[in-house]
PDB file of C-alpha atoms and ligand atoms in Angstrom:
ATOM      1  CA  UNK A   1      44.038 121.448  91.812  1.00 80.00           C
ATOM      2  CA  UNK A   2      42.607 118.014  90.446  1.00 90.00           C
ATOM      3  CA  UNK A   3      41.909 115.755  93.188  1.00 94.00           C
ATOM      4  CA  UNK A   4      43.840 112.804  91.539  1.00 95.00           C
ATOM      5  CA  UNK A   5      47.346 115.388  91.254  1.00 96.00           C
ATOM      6  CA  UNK A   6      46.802 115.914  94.960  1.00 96.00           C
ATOM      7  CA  UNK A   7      46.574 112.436  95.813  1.00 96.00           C
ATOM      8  CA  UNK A   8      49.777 111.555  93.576  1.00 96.00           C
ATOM      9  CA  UNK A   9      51.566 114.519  95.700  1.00 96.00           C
ATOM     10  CA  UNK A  10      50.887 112.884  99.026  1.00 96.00           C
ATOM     11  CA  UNK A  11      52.129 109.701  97.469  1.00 96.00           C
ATOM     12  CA  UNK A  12      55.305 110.906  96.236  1.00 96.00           C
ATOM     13  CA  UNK A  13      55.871 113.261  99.340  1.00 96.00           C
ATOM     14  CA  UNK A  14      54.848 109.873 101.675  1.00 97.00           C
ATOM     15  CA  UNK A  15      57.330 107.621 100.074  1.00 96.00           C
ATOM     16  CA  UNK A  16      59.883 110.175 100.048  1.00 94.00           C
ATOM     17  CA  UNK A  17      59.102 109.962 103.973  1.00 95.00           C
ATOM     18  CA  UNK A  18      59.129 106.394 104.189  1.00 95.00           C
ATOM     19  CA  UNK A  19      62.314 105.881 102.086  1.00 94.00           C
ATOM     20  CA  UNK A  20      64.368 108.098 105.346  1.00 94.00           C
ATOM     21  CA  UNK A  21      63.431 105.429 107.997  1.00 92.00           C
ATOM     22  CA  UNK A  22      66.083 102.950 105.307  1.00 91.00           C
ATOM     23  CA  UNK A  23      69.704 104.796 106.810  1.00 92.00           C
ATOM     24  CA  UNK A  24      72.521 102.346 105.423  1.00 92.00           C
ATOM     25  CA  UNK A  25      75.041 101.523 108.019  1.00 93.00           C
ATOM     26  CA  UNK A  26      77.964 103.662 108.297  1.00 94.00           C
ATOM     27  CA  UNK A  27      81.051 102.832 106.792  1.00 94.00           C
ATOM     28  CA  UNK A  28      83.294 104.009 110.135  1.00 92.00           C
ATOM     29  CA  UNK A  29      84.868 100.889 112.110  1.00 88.00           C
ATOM     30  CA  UNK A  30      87.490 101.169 114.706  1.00 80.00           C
ATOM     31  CA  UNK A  31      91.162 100.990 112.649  1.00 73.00           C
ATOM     32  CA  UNK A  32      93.011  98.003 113.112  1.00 71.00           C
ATOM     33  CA  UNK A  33      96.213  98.831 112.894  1.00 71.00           C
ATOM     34  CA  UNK A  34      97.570  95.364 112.102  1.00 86.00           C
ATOM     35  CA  UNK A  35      96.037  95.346 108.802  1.00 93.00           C
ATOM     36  CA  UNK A  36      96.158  99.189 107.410  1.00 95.00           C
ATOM     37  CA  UNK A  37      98.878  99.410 104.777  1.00 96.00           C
ATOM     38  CA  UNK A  38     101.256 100.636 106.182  1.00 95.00           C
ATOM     39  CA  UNK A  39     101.331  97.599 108.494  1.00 94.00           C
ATOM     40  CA  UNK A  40     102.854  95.751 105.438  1.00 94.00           C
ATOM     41  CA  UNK A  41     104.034  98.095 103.298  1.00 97.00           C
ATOM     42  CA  UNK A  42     106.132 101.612 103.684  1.00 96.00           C
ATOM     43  CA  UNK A  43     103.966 104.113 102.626  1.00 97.00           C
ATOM     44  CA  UNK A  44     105.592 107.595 102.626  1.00 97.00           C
ATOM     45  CA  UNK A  45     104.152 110.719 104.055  1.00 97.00           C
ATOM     46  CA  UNK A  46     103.350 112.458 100.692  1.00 97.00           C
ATOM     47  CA  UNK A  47     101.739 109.151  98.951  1.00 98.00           C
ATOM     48  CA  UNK A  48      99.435 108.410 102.724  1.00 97.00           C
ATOM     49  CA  UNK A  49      98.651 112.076 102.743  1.00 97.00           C
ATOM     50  CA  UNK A  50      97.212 111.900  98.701  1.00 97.00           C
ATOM     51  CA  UNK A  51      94.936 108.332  99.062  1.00 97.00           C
ATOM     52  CA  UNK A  52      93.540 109.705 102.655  1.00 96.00           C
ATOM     53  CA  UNK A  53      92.260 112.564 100.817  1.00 96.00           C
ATOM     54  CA  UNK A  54      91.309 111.159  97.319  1.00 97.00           C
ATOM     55  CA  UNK A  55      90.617 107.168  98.379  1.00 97.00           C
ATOM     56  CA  UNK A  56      90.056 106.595 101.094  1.00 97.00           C
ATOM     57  CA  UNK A  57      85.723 107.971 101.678  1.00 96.00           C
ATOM     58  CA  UNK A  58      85.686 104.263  99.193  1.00 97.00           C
ATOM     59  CA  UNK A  59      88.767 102.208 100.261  1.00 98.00           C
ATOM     60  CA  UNK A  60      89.220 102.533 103.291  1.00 96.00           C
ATOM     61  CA  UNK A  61      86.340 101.602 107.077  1.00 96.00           C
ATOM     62  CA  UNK A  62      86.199 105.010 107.408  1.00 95.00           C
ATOM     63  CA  UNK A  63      84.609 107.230 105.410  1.00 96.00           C
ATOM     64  CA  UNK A  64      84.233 110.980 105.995  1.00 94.00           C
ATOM     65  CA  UNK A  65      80.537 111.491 105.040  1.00 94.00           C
ATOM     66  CA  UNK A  66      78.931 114.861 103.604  1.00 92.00           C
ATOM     67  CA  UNK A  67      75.691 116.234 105.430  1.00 92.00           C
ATOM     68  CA  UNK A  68      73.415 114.488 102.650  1.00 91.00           C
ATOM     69  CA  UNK A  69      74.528 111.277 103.517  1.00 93.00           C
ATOM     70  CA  UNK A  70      71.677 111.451 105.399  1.00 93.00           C
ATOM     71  CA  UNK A  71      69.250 112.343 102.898  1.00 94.00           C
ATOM     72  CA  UNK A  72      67.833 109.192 100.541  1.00 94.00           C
ATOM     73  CA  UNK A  73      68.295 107.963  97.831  1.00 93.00           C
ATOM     74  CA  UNK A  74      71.404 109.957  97.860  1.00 92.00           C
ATOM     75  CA  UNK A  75      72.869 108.062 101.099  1.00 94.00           C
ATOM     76  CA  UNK A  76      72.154 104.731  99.556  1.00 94.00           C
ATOM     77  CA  UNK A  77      73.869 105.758  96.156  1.00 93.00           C
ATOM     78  CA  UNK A  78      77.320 106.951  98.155  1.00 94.00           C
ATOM     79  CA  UNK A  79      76.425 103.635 100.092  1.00 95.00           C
ATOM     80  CA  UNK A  80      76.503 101.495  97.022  1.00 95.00           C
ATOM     81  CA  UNK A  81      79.981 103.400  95.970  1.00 95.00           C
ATOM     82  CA  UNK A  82      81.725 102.666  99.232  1.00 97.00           C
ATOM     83  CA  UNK A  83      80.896  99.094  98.962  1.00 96.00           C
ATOM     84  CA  UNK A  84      81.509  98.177  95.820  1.00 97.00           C
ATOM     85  CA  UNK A  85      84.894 100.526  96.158  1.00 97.00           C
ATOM     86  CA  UNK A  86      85.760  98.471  99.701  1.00 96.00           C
ATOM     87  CA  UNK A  87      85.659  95.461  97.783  1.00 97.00           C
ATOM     88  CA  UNK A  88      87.831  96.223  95.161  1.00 97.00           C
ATOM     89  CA  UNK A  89      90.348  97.718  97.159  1.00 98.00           C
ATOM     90  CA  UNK A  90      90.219  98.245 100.903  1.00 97.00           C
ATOM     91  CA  UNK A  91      93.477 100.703 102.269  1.00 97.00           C
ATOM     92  CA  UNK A  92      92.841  99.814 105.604  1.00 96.00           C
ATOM     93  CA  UNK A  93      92.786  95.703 105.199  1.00 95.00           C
ATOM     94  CA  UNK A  94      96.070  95.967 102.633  1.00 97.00           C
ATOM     95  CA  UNK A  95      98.327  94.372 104.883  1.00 96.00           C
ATOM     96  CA  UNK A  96      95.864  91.390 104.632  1.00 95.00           C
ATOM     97  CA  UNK A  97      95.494  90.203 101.007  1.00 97.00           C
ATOM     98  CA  UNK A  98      97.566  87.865  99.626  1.00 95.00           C
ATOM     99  CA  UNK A  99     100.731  88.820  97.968  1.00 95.00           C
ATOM    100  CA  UNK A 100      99.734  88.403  94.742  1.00 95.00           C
ATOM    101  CA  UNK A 101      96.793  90.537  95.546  1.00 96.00           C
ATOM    102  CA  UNK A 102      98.627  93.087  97.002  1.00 97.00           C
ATOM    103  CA  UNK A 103     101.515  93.264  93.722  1.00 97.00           C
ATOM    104  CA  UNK A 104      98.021  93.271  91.430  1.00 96.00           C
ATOM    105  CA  UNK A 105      96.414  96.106  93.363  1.00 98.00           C
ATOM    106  CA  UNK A 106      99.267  98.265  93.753  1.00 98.00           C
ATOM    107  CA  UNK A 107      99.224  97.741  89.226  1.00 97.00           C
ATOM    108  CA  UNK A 108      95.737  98.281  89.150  1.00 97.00           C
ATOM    109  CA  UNK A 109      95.788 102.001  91.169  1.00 98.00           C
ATOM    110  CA  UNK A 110      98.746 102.912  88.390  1.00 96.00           C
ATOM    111  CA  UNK A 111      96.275 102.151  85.609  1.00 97.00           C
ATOM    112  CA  UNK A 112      93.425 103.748  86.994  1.00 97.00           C
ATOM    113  CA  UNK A 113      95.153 107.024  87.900  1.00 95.00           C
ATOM    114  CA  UNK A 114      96.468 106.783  84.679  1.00 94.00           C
ATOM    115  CA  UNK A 115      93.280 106.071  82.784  1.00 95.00           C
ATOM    116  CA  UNK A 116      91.923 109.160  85.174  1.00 94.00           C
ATOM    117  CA  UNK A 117      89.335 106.755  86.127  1.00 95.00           C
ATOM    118  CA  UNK A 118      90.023 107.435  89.897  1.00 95.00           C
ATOM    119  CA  UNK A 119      88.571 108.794  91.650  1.00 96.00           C
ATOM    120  CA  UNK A 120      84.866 108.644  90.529  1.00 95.00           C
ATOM    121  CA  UNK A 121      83.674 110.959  88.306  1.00 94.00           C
ATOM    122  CA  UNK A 122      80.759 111.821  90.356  1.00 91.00           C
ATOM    123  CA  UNK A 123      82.493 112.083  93.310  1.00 94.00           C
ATOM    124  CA  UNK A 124      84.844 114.957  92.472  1.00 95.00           C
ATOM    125  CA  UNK A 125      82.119 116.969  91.650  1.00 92.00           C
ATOM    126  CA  UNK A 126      81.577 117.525  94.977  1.00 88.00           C
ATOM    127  CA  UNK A 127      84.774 116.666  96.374  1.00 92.00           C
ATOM    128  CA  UNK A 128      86.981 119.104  93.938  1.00 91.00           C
ATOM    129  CA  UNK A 129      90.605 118.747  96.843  1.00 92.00           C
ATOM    130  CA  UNK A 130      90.289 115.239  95.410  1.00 96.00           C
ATOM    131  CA  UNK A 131      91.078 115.477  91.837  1.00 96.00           C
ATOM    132  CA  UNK A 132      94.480 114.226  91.347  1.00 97.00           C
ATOM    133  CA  UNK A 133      96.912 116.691  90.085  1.00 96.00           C
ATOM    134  CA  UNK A 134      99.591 115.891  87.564  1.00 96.00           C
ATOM    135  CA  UNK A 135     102.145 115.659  90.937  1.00 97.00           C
ATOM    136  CA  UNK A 136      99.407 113.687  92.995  1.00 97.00           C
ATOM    137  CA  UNK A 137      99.658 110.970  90.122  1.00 97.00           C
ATOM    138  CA  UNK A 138     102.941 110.816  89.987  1.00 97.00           C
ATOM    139  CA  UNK A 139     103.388 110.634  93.829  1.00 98.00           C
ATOM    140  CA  UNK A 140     101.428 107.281  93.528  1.00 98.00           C
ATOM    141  CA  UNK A 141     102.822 105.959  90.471  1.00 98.00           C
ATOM    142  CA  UNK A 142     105.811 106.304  91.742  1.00 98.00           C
ATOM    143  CA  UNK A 143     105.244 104.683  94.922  1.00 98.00           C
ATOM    144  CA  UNK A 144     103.059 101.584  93.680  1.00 98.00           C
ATOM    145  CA  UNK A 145     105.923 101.125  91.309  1.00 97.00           C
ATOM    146  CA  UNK A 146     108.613 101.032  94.500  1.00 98.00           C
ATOM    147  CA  UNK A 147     106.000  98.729  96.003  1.00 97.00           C
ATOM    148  CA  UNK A 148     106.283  96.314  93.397  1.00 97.00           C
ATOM    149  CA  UNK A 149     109.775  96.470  92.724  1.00 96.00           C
ATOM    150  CA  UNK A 150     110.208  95.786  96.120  1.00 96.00           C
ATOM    151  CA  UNK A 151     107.499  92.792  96.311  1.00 96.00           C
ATOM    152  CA  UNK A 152     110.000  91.331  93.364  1.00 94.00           C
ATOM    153  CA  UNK A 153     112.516  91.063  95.548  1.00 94.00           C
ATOM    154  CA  UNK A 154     110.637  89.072  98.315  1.00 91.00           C
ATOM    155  CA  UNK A 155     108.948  87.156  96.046  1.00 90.00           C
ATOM    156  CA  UNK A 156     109.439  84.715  93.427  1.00 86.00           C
ATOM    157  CA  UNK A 157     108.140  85.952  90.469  1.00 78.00           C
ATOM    158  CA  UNK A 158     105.883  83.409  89.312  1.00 82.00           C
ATOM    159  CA  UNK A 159     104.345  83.688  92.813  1.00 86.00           C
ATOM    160  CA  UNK A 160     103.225  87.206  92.006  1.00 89.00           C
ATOM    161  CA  UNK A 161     102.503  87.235  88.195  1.00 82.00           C
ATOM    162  CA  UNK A 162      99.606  85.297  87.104  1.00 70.00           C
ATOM    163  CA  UNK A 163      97.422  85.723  84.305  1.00 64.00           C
ATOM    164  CA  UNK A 164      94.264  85.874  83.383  1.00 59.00           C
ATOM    165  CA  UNK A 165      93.097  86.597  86.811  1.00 53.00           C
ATOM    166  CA  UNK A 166      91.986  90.034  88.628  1.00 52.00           C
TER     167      UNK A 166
HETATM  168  C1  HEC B 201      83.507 107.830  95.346  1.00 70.39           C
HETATM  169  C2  HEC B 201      84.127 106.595  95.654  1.00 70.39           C
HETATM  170  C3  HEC B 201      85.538 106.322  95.169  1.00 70.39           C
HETATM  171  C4  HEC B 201      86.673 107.088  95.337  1.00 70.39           C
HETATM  172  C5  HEC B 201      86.798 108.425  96.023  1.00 70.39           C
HETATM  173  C6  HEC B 201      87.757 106.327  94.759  1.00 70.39           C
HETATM  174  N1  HEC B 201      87.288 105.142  94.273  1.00 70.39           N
HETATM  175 FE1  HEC B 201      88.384 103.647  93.437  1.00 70.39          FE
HETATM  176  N2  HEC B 201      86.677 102.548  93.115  1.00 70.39           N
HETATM  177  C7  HEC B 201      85.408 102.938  93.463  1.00 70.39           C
HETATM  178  C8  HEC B 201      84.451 101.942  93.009  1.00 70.39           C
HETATM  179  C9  HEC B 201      82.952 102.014  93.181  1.00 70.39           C
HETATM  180  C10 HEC B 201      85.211 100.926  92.371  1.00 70.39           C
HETATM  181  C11 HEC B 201      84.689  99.644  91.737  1.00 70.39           C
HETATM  182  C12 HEC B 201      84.005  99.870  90.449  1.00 70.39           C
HETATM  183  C13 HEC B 201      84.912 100.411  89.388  1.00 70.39           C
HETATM  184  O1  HEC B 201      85.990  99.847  89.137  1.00 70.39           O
HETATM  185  O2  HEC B 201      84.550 101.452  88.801  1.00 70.39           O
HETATM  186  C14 HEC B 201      86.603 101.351  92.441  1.00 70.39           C
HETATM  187  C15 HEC B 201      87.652 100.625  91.930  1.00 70.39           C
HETATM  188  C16 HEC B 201      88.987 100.974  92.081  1.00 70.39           C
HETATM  189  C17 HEC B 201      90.091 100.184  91.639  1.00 70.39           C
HETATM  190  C18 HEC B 201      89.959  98.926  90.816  1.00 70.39           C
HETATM  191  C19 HEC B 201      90.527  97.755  91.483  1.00 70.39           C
HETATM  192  C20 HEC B 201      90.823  96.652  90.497  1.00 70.39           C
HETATM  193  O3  HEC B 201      91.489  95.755  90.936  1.00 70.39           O
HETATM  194  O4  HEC B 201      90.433  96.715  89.320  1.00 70.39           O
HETATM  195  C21 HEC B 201      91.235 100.823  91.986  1.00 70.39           C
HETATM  196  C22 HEC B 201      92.672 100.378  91.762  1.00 70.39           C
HETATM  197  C23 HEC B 201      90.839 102.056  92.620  1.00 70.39           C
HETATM  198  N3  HEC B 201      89.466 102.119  92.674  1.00 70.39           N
HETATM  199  C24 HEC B 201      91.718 103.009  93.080  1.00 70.39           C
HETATM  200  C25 HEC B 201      91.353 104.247  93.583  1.00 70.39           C
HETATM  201  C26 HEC B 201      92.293 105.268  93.951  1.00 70.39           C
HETATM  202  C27 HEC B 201      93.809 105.140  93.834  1.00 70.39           C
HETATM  203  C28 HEC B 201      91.559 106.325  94.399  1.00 70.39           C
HETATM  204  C29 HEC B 201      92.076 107.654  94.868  1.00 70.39           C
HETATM  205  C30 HEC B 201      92.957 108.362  93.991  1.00 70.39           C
HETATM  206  C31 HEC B 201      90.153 105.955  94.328  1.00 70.39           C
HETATM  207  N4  HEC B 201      90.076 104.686  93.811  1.00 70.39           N
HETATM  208  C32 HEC B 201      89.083 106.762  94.731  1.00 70.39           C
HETATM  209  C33 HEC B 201      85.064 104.068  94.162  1.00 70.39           C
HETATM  210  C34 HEC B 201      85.935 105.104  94.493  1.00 70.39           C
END
């Protein structure tokens, strides 16, 4: 072999080394129980038992992680997924937003169930029990829809409605 592909193999096979001393933090805190969803909201057996399995490994402080979590760049990929996910909508810290949040939220997992945009593509490759089936959806639709019907009730409308915001 050519001295100069040797050297660019130890390289490589170094940085690939180097890069495993970076773990991300895990996503697994203690549950508070005061802020989970169904703290603030009824959540019914069959709609908790479909966003524990399809949702929550991104919204939710605990996430169930595969074996190559632990293997970079993969772990910082699934890393970057579960925070940007946690940000948009966190399952376990529900009970917390706003109300407005909370009535915007509950429209936004409708549309992206509906869209099939959720979960990640990427995701159920790996995680096939998480693709939603036609039931699944309409499980959540269903529910989010009670949720918001119900918020209407509690709420004045304007409170809850606003445009032109996320
Ligand atoms: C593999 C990680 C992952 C899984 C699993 C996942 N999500 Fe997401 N989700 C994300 C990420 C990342 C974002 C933010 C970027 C984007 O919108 O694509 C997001 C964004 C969202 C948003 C957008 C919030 C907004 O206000 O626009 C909703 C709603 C949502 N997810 C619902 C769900 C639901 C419901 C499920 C389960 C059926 C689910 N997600 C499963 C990673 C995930």
């Amino acid at each position: 072999m050519k001295r100069w592909i040797k050297i660019v193999i130890i390289v490589f096979i170094a940085a690939l080394a180097g890069i495993q001393l970076v773990q991300p933090a895990r996503n697994m805190s203690p549950q508070s129980s005061r802020k989970e969803i169904s703290a603030g909201f009824s959540v019914p057996a069959s709609a908790q038992q479909v966003i524990q399995q399809s949702c929550y490994d991104c919204h939710s402080n605990n996430t169930r992680y595969p074996w190559y979590a632990n293997i970079q760049p993969v772990g910082w990929l699934l890393n970057h997924h579960i925070t940007d996910g946690k940000h948009e909508l966190n399952f376990d810290e529900f009970a917390s937003y706003p109300p407005r949040k909370q009535y915007r939220k509950f429209k936004a997992i409708e549309n992206e169930i509906q869209k099939g945009d959720m979960p990640l593509e990427s995701y159920l490759l790996i995680h096939r029990d998480a693709k939603l089936s036609e039931d699944q959806k309409n499980i959540l639709a269903a529910w989010c829809e009670a949720m918001r019907d119900s918020m209407k009730t509690h709420f004045p409308a304007d409170s809850l409605e606003r445009p032109h915001r996320r």
